[in-house]
């Protein structure tokens, strides 16, 4: 079965640079979530989209923005990167009309130097 | 506000032992969902089980079973006859769709080490 696809899998950036992470949800899933997991931490919710509209917002810094496109893929844009942004970024997708569980992509490991 | 507590930081067992991972949650909603996810050393988050707040029936699925008790706000997860491949961090999570908070609130995780 198709899973959530995230790209790139690894990304190394310097401080103050920008980064764009991409997420392709499971086909027919209408909701995308972004989570950030720091080293040794639990995943923290950043932002979600339902049918291309922002549906909920968590602890997403103002330096970050995201959107969902007409093909349901989503992008997380991160600017003015800081050392503390180094983390594993997960995208998850679900269907609001079907199963409620979220299926996670493999994650993008961002390292800021 | 919702909260998930996993008091066990790390558990170490020997292969074939049974192990129970504890999870206690807080929510003001009457409708909510509870989940267990597994994060092996490779890093991905794997969905294991889901339980709805209106269904307290406990089930067994292969070597996995869970005990959901609303009276104590607990959602414990048991692995029977543990195997080395079960070594991972296990997260309990909560979502509250009725209040618009479908995003998952995770516990801090329990690291399970299964020794051969």
XYZ file of C-alpha atoms in Angstrom:
229
model
C 0.000 0.000 0.000
C 1.128 3.536 -0.731
C 2.614 5.402 2.197
C 3.364 9.003 3.012
C 6.346 10.280 1.080
C 8.669 12.947 2.403
C 11.562 14.639 0.702
C 14.347 15.165 1.205
C 15.173 12.529 3.798
C 18.189 14.422 5.055
C 19.019 18.098 4.832
C 21.964 20.074 6.105
C 21.688 23.849 6.248
C 23.603 26.673 7.833
C 22.217 29.184 10.284
C 20.015 31.852 8.722
C 19.433 29.786 5.586
C 16.033 28.614 4.383
C 14.716 25.092 3.897
C 11.682 23.577 2.202
C 10.355 20.172 3.170
C 7.851 18.330 1.015
C 5.164 15.829 1.885
C 3.002 13.662 -0.350
C 0.084 12.135 1.595
C -1.464 8.745 1.107
C -3.853 8.866 -1.869
C -7.401 9.903 -0.894
C -6.242 11.276 2.450
C -7.515 14.832 2.818
C -5.603 15.999 5.897
C -1.903 16.613 6.350
C -0.107 17.247 9.632
C 3.426 18.437 10.338
C 5.299 17.477 13.492
C 8.741 18.329 14.827
C 10.691 15.866 16.954
C 13.810 17.103 18.701
C 16.479 14.668 19.923
C 15.077 12.484 22.684
C 11.743 14.307 22.565
C 8.221 13.360 21.609
C 6.802 14.726 18.350
C 5.300 18.181 18.661
C 2.477 19.294 16.409
C 3.236 22.260 14.168
C 0.369 22.761 11.728
C -2.290 20.895 9.772
C -4.296 21.311 6.585
C -7.660 19.945 5.552
C -8.727 20.264 1.940
C -5.952 22.804 1.306
C -7.019 25.077 4.148
C -5.139 25.445 7.411
C -7.177 23.513 9.950
C -5.159 23.783 13.139
C -1.997 25.382 14.407
C 0.352 24.208 17.090
C 3.728 25.411 18.225
C 4.934 26.549 14.826
C 7.437 29.424 14.908
C 6.623 32.544 12.928
C 9.709 31.817 10.810
C 7.951 28.723 9.480
C 5.078 28.612 7.041
C 3.288 25.823 5.253
C 0.674 25.215 2.638
C -1.208 22.426 0.956
C -1.531 22.394 -2.799
C -4.300 21.333 -5.157
C -2.779 17.850 -5.490
C -2.831 17.605 -1.664
C 0.921 17.607 -1.266
C 2.203 19.971 1.374
C 5.353 21.996 1.874
C 6.869 23.318 5.085
C 8.995 26.395 4.536
C 11.515 27.307 7.185
C 13.438 30.577 7.120
C 16.203 32.143 9.227
C 17.154 28.701 10.447
C 18.521 28.389 13.965
C 20.591 25.651 15.564
C 17.538 24.702 17.617
C 15.614 23.867 14.456
C 17.737 20.736 14.051
C 15.210 17.943 14.391
C 13.283 15.212 12.673
C 10.297 16.619 10.812
C 7.406 14.300 10.196
C 4.486 14.637 7.908
C 1.392 12.546 8.585
C -1.838 12.121 6.694
C -5.307 10.914 7.535
C -8.843 10.929 6.260
C -11.458 12.901 8.164
C -14.209 10.776 6.686
C -12.576 7.425 7.290
C -9.999 6.063 9.668
C -8.823 8.692 12.119
C -5.371 7.313 12.691
C -2.527 9.278 11.200
C 0.054 7.563 9.073
C 3.502 9.040 9.220
C 6.115 9.503 6.567
C 9.721 8.478 7.178
C 10.643 11.983 8.271
C 13.155 14.567 7.133
C 16.193 14.936 9.340
C 17.237 18.580 9.318
C 20.635 19.541 10.655
C 21.441 23.213 11.074
C 25.137 24.024 11.487
C -6.051 20.966 28.013
C -5.131 17.516 26.832
C -2.163 15.717 28.334
C -0.609 12.296 28.008
C 1.694 10.850 30.639
C 3.985 7.871 30.208
C 5.655 7.469 33.564
C 7.974 4.685 32.448
C 10.997 6.230 30.783
C 12.773 2.999 29.984
C 11.991 -0.686 30.405
C 14.375 -3.566 29.873
C 13.159 -7.147 29.544
C 14.538 -10.436 28.380
C 13.152 -11.982 25.229
C 9.884 -13.904 25.683
C 8.864 -11.894 28.728
C 5.557 -10.050 28.687
C 5.770 -6.282 29.079
C 3.121 -3.645 29.765
C 3.553 -0.008 28.847
C 1.512 2.440 30.887
C -0.311 5.505 29.597
C -2.481 7.971 31.508
C -4.329 10.756 29.738
C -6.233 13.919 30.581
C -9.023 15.371 28.499
C -12.222 17.320 29.020
C -13.820 15.931 25.892
C -16.260 13.062 25.940
C -15.202 11.958 22.474
C -11.550 11.283 21.918
C -9.176 8.771 20.393
C -6.172 7.070 21.899
C -3.299 5.607 19.944
C -0.070 3.724 20.358
C 2.800 4.343 17.973
C 6.147 2.574 17.749
C 9.389 4.316 16.824
C 12.170 1.807 16.131
C 15.828 2.885 15.970
C 15.409 3.612 12.256
C 13.245 6.572 13.262
C 9.917 6.115 11.535
C 6.652 6.318 13.499
C 4.521 3.235 13.045
C 0.825 3.184 13.945
C -0.051 0.209 16.150
C -3.519 0.554 17.636
C -6.422 2.984 18.105
C -9.236 3.045 20.609
C -12.297 5.320 20.673
C -13.507 6.842 23.924
C -16.927 5.236 23.559
C -15.555 1.728 23.147
C -13.899 0.293 26.218
C -13.722 -3.217 24.868
C -10.225 -4.516 25.259
C -8.768 -6.554 22.465
C -5.909 -8.738 21.510
C -4.183 -8.537 18.160
C -1.456 -11.087 17.770
C 1.118 -10.407 20.478
C -0.380 -6.984 21.213
C -3.209 -6.299 23.646
C -4.500 -3.180 25.292
C -6.440 -2.269 28.397
C -8.539 0.892 28.124
C -10.160 2.068 31.371
C -12.017 5.373 31.307
C -12.520 5.260 35.076
C -8.776 5.629 35.597
C -8.014 7.439 32.320
C -5.544 4.762 31.393
C -4.706 3.100 28.101
C -2.079 0.459 28.754
C -0.404 -1.614 26.064
C 0.965 -5.115 26.507
C 3.370 -7.050 24.340
C 3.260 -10.771 24.969
C 6.345 -12.929 24.464
C 8.543 -9.954 23.596
C 11.100 -10.217 20.815
C 14.301 -8.314 20.120
C 12.555 -6.621 17.171
C 10.131 -5.046 19.658
C 12.961 -2.834 20.913
C 11.816 0.712 20.194
C 10.352 3.817 21.750
C 6.612 3.506 22.204
C 4.424 6.596 22.249
C 0.898 6.892 23.536
C -1.095 9.684 21.877
C -4.453 11.429 22.162
C -6.624 13.357 19.723
C -9.863 15.258 20.354
C -11.657 15.707 17.038
C -14.809 17.258 18.467
C -12.917 20.346 19.605
C -11.075 20.550 16.300
C -7.863 19.210 17.779
C -7.284 16.227 15.499
C -3.547 16.643 15.866
C -1.901 14.145 18.150
C -0.710 15.001 21.621
C 2.037 12.533 22.453
C 3.352 11.265 25.740
C 7.069 11.453 26.362
C 7.562 7.877 25.222
C 8.798 4.668 26.824
C 11.994 3.129 25.533
C 11.712 -0.654 25.485
C 14.872 -2.725 25.323
C 14.392 -6.431 24.707
C 17.526 -8.381 25.462
C 18.177 -11.709 23.699
